[in-house]
mmCIF file of C-alpha atoms in Angstrom:
data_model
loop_
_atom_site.group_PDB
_atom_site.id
_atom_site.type_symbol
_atom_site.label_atom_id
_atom_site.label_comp_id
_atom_site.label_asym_id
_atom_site.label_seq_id
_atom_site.Cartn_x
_atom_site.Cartn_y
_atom_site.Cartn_z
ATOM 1 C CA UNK A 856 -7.806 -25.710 24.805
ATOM 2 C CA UNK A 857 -7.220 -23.610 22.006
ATOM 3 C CA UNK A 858 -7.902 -19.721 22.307
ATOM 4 C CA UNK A 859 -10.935 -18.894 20.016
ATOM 5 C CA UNK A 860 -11.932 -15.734 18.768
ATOM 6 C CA UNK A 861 -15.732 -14.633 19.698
ATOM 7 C CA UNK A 862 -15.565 -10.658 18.307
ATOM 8 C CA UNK A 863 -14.587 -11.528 15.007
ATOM 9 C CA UNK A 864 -17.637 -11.116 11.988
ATOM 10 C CA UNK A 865 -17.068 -14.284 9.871
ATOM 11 C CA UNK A 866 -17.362 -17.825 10.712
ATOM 12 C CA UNK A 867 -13.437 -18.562 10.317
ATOM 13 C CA UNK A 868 -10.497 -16.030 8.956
ATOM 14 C CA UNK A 869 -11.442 -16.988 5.650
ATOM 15 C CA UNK A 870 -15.200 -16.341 5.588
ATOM 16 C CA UNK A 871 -13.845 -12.798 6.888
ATOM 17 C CA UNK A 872 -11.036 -12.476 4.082
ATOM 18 C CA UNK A 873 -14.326 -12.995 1.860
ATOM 19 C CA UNK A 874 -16.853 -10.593 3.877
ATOM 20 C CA UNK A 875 -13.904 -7.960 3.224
ATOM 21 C CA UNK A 876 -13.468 -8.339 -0.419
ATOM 22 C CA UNK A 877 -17.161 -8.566 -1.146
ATOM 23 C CA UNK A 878 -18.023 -5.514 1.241
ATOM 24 C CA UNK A 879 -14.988 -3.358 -0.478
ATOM 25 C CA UNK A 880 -16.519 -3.902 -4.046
ATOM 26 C CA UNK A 881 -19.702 -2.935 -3.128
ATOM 27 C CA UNK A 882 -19.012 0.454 -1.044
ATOM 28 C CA UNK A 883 -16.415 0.890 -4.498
ATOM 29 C CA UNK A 884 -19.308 0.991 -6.729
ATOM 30 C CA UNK A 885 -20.972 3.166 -4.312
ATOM 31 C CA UNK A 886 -17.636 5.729 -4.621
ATOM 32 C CA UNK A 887 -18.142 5.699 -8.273
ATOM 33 C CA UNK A 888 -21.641 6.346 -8.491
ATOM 34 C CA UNK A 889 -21.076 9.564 -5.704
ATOM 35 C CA UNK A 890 -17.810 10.221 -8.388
ATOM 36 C CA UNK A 891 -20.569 10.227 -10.819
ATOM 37 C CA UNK A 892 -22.718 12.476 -9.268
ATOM 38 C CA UNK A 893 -20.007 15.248 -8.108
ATOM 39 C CA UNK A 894 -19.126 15.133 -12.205
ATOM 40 C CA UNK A 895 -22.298 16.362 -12.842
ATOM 41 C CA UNK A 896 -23.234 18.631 -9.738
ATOM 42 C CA UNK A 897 -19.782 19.528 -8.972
ATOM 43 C CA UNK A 898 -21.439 22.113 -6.235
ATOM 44 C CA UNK A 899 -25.560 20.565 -5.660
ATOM 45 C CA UNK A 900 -27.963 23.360 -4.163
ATOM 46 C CA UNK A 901 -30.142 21.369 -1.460
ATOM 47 C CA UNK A 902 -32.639 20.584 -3.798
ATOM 48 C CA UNK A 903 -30.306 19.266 -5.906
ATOM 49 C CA UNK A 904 -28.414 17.073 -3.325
ATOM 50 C CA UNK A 905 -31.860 15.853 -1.789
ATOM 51 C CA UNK A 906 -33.690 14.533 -4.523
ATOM 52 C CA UNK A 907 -30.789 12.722 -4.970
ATOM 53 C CA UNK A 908 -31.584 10.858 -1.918
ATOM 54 C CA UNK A 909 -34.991 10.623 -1.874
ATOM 55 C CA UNK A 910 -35.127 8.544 -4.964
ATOM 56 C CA UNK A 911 -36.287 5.024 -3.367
ATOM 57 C CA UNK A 912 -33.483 3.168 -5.413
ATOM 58 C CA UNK A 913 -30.583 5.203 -4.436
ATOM 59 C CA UNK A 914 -32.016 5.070 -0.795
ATOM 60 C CA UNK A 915 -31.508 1.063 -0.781
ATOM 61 C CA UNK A 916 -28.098 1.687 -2.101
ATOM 62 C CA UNK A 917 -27.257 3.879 0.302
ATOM 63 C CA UNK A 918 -27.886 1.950 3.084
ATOM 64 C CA UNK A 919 -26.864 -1.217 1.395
ATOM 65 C CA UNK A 920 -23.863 0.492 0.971
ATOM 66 C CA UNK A 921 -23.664 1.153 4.754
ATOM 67 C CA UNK A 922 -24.332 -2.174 5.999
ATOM 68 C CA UNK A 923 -21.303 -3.219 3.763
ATOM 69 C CA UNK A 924 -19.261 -0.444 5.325
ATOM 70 C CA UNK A 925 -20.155 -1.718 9.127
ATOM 71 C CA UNK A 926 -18.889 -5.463 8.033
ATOM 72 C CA UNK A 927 -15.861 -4.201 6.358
ATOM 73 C CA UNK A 928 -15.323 -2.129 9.444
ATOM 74 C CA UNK A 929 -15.623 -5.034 11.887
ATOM 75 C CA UNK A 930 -13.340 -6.755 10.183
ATOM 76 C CA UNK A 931 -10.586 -4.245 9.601
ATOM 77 C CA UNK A 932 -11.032 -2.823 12.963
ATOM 78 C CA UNK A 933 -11.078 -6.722 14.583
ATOM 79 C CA UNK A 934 -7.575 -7.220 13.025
ATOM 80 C CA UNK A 935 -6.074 -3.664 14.124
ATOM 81 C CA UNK A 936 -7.279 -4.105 17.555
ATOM 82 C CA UNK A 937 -6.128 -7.903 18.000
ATOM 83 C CA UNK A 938 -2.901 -6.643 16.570
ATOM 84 C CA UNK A 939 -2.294 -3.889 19.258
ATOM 85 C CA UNK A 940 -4.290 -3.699 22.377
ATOM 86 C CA UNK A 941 -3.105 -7.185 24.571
ATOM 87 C CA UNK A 942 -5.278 -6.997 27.598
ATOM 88 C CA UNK A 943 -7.881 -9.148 26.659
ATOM 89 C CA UNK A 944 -10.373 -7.180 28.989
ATOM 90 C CA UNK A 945 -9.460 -3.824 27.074
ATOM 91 C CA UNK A 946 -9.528 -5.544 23.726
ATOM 92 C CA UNK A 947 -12.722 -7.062 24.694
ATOM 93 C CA UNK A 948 -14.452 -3.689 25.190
ATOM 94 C CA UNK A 949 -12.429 -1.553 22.651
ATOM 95 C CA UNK A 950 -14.182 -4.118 20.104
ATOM 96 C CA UNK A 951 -17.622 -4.346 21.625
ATOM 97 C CA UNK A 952 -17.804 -0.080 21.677
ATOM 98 C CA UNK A 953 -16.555 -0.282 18.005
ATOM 99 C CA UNK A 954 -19.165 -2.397 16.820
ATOM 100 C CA UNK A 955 -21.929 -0.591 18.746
ATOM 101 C CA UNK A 956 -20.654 2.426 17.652
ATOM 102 C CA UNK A 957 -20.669 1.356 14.179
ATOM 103 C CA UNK A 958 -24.657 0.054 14.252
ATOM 104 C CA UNK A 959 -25.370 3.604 16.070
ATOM 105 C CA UNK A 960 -23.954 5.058 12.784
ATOM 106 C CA UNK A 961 -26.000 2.602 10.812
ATOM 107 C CA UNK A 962 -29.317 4.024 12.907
ATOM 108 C CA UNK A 963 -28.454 7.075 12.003
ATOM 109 C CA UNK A 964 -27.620 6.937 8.564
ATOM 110 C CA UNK A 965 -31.135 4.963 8.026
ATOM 111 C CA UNK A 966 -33.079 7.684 10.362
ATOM 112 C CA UNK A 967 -31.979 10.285 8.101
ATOM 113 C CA UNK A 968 -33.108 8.407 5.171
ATOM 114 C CA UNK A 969 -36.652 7.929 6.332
ATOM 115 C CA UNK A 970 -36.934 11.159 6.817
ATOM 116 C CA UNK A 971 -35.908 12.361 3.044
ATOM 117 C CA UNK B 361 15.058 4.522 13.263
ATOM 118 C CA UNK B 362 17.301 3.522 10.756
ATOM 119 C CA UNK B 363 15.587 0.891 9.160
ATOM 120 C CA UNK B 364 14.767 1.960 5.308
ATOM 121 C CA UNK B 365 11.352 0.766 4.832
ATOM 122 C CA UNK B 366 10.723 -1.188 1.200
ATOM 123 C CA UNK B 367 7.937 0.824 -0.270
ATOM 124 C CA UNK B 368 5.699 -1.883 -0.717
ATOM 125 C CA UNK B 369 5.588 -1.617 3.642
ATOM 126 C CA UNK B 370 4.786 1.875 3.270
ATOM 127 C CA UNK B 371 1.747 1.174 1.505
ATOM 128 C CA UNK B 372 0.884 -1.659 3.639
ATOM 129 C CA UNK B 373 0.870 0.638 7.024
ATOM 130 C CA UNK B 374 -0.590 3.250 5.270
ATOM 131 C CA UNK B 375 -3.692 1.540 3.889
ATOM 132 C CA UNK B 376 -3.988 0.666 8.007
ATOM 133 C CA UNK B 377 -3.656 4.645 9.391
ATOM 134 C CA UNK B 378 -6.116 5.553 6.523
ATOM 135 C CA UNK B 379 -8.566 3.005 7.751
ATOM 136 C CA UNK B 380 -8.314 3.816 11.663
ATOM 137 C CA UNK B 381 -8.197 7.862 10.152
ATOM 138 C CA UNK B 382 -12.064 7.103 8.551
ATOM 139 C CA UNK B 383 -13.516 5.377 11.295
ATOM 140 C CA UNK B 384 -12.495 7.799 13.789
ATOM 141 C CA UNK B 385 -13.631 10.836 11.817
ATOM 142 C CA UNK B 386 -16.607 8.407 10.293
ATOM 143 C CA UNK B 387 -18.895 9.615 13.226
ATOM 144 C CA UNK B 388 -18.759 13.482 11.985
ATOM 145 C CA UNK B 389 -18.865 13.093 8.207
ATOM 146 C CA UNK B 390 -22.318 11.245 8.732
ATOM 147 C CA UNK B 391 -23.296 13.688 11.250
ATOM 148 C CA UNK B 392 -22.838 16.682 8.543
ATOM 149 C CA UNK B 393 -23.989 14.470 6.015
ATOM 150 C CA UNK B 394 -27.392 13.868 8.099
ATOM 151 C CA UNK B 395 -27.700 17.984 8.827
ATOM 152 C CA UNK B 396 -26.974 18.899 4.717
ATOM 153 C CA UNK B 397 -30.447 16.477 4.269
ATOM 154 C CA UNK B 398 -32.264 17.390 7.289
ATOM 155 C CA UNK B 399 -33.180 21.028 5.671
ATOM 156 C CA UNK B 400 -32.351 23.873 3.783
ATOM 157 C CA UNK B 401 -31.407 25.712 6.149
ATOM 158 C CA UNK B 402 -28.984 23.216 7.671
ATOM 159 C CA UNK B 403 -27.758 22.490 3.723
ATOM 160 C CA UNK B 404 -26.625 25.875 3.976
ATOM 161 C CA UNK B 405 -24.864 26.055 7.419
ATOM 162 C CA UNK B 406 -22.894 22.682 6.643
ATOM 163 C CA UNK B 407 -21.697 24.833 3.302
ATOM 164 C CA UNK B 408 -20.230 27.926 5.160
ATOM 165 C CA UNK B 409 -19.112 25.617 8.589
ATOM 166 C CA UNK B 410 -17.929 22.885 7.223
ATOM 167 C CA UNK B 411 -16.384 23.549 3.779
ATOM 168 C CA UNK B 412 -14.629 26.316 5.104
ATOM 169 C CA UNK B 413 -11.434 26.839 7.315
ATOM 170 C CA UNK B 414 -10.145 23.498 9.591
ATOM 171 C CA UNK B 415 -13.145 21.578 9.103
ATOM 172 C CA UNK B 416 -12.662 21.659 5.061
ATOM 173 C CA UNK B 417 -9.129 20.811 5.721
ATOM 174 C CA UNK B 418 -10.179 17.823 8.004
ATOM 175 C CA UNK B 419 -12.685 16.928 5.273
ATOM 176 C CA UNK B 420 -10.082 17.161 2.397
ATOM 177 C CA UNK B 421 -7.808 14.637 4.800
ATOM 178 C CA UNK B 422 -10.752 12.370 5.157
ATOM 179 C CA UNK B 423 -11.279 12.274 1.620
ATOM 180 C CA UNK B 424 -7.841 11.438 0.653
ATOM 181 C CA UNK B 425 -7.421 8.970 3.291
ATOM 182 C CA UNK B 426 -10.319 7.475 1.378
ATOM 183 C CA UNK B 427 -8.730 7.789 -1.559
ATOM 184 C CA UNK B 428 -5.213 6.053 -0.127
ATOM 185 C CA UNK B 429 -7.485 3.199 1.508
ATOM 186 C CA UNK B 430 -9.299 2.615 -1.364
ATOM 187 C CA UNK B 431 -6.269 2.339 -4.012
ATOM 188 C CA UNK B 432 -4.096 0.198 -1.447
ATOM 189 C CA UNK B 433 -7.371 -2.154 -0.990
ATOM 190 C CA UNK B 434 -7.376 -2.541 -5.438
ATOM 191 C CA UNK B 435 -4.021 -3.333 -5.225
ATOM 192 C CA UNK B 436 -4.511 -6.191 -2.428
ATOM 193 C CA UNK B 437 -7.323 -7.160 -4.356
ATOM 194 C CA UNK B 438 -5.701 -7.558 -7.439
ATOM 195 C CA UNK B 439 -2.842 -9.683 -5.897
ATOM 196 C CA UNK B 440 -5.573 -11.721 -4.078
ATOM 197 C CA UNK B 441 -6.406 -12.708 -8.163
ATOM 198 C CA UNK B 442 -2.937 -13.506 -8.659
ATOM 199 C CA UNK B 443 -1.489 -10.785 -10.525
ATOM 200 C CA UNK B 444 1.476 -8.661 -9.580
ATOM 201 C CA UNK B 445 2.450 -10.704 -6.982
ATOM 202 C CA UNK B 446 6.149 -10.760 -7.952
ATOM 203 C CA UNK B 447 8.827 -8.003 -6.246
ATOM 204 C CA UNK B 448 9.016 -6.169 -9.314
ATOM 205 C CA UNK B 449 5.751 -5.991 -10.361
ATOM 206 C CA UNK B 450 4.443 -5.516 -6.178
ATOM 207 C CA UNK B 451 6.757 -2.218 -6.306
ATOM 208 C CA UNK B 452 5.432 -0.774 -9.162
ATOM 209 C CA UNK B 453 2.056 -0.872 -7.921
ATOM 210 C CA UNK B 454 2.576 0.354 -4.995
ATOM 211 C CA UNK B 455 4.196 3.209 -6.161
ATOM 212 C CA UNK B 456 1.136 3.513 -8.950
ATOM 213 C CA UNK B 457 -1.200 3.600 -5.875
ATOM 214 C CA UNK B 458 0.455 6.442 -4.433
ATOM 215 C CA UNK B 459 0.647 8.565 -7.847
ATOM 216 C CA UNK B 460 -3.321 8.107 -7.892
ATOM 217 C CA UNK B 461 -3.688 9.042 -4.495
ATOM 218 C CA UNK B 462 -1.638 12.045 -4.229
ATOM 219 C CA UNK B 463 -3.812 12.696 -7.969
ATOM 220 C CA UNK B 464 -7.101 12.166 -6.166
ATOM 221 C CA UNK B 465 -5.805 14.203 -3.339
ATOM 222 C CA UNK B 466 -5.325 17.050 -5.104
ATOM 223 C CA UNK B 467 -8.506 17.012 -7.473
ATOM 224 C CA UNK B 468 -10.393 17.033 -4.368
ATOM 225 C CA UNK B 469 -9.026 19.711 -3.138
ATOM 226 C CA UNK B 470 -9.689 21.545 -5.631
ATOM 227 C CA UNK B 471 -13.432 20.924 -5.409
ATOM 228 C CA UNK B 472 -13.416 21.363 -1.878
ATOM 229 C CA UNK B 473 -11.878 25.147 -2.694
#
């Protein structure tokens, strides 16, 4: 029987080579935009810095932007830790903790949203 | 070790450190991010705490990791397209992604202080 990875995102290595590429464009155009914003604010006041995120628009980018950033974590993180931790138990839960670490972040990130 | 490392392996185990490097200090730069929203008076706190002394330095290091990551992913991209995929061409552009890092590097440190 052939070993088969179950922690891995995508369907096969490609569909994660794709979920990758696609996720690091999209958190890109979400570095430019903040690049954008620092060009004009160089130093916000909180007024400032939180109208910029309660605008509904840039809210759904933002945490667009962060469910791209937990799939191209997953996958980065998948390879590092196949790579380097053996012990398939350890692996197993070293990738299990980084995924539910990364949709805590997610909570958090959308928590603080609603509250803007 | 006396192995000389080509440079184009440099950039390759870099882009890796740089991505461990954010997800380990991801946790904290969303918590500060969350307490500069959460109210003024927090906007204020993260200012003086966290953009001064170690924590600005650990935030400047962040940043430029990002920075690294982020022009070591173009360049993989890029070659995923087809271009530069030749020695030559692989070496210049790796060497081109570490001139704009060390570039964004520094302008961010500059806004940072």
């Amino acid at each position: 029987m052939v070993a088969r990875s179950i922690t891995n995102l995508g369907r096969n290595g490609l569909s994660d080579w794709f979920l990758q590429r696609v996720s690091a464009l999209v958190i890109l155009s979400y570095i430019v935009s903040m690049l954008v914003f620092f060009a004009i604010h160089p130093h916000p006041n909180y007024q400032t810095w939180r109208s910029l995120f309660a605008n509904l628009w840039f809210k759904v980018f933002t945490l667009l932007v962060v469910i791209n950033l937990l799939v191209h974590s997953w996958v980065g993180l998948w390879t590092v830790f196949t790579d380097y931790v053996k012990p398939l138990l350890l692996r197993m839960v070293l990738q299990v903790a980084m995924v539910l670490l990364l949709f805590a972040l997610l909570s958090i990130v959308l928590f603080t949203l609603f509250s803007v | 070790m006396q192995i000389k490392f080509p440079v184009t392996a440099i950039i390759s185990i870099l882009h890796r450190i740089s991505g461990v490097f954010l997800f380990i200090l991801l946790p904290w730069v969303i918590y500060i991010w969350h307490c500069s929203l959460v109210s003024a008076a927090n906007f204020n706190l993260v200012l003086t705490q966290d953009l001064h002394g170690f924590r600005a330095f650990l935030l400047w290091l962040w940043l430029s990791a990002a920075g690294m990551h982020l022009f070591a992913g173009l360049r993989h991209i890029v070659m995923d397209c087809g271009f530069a995929e030749h020695l030559a061409m692989a070496r210049k552009t790796a060497y081109a992604m570490i001139a704009a890092a060390i570039v964004f590097s520094i302008l961010v440190g500059i806004w940072i202080w």
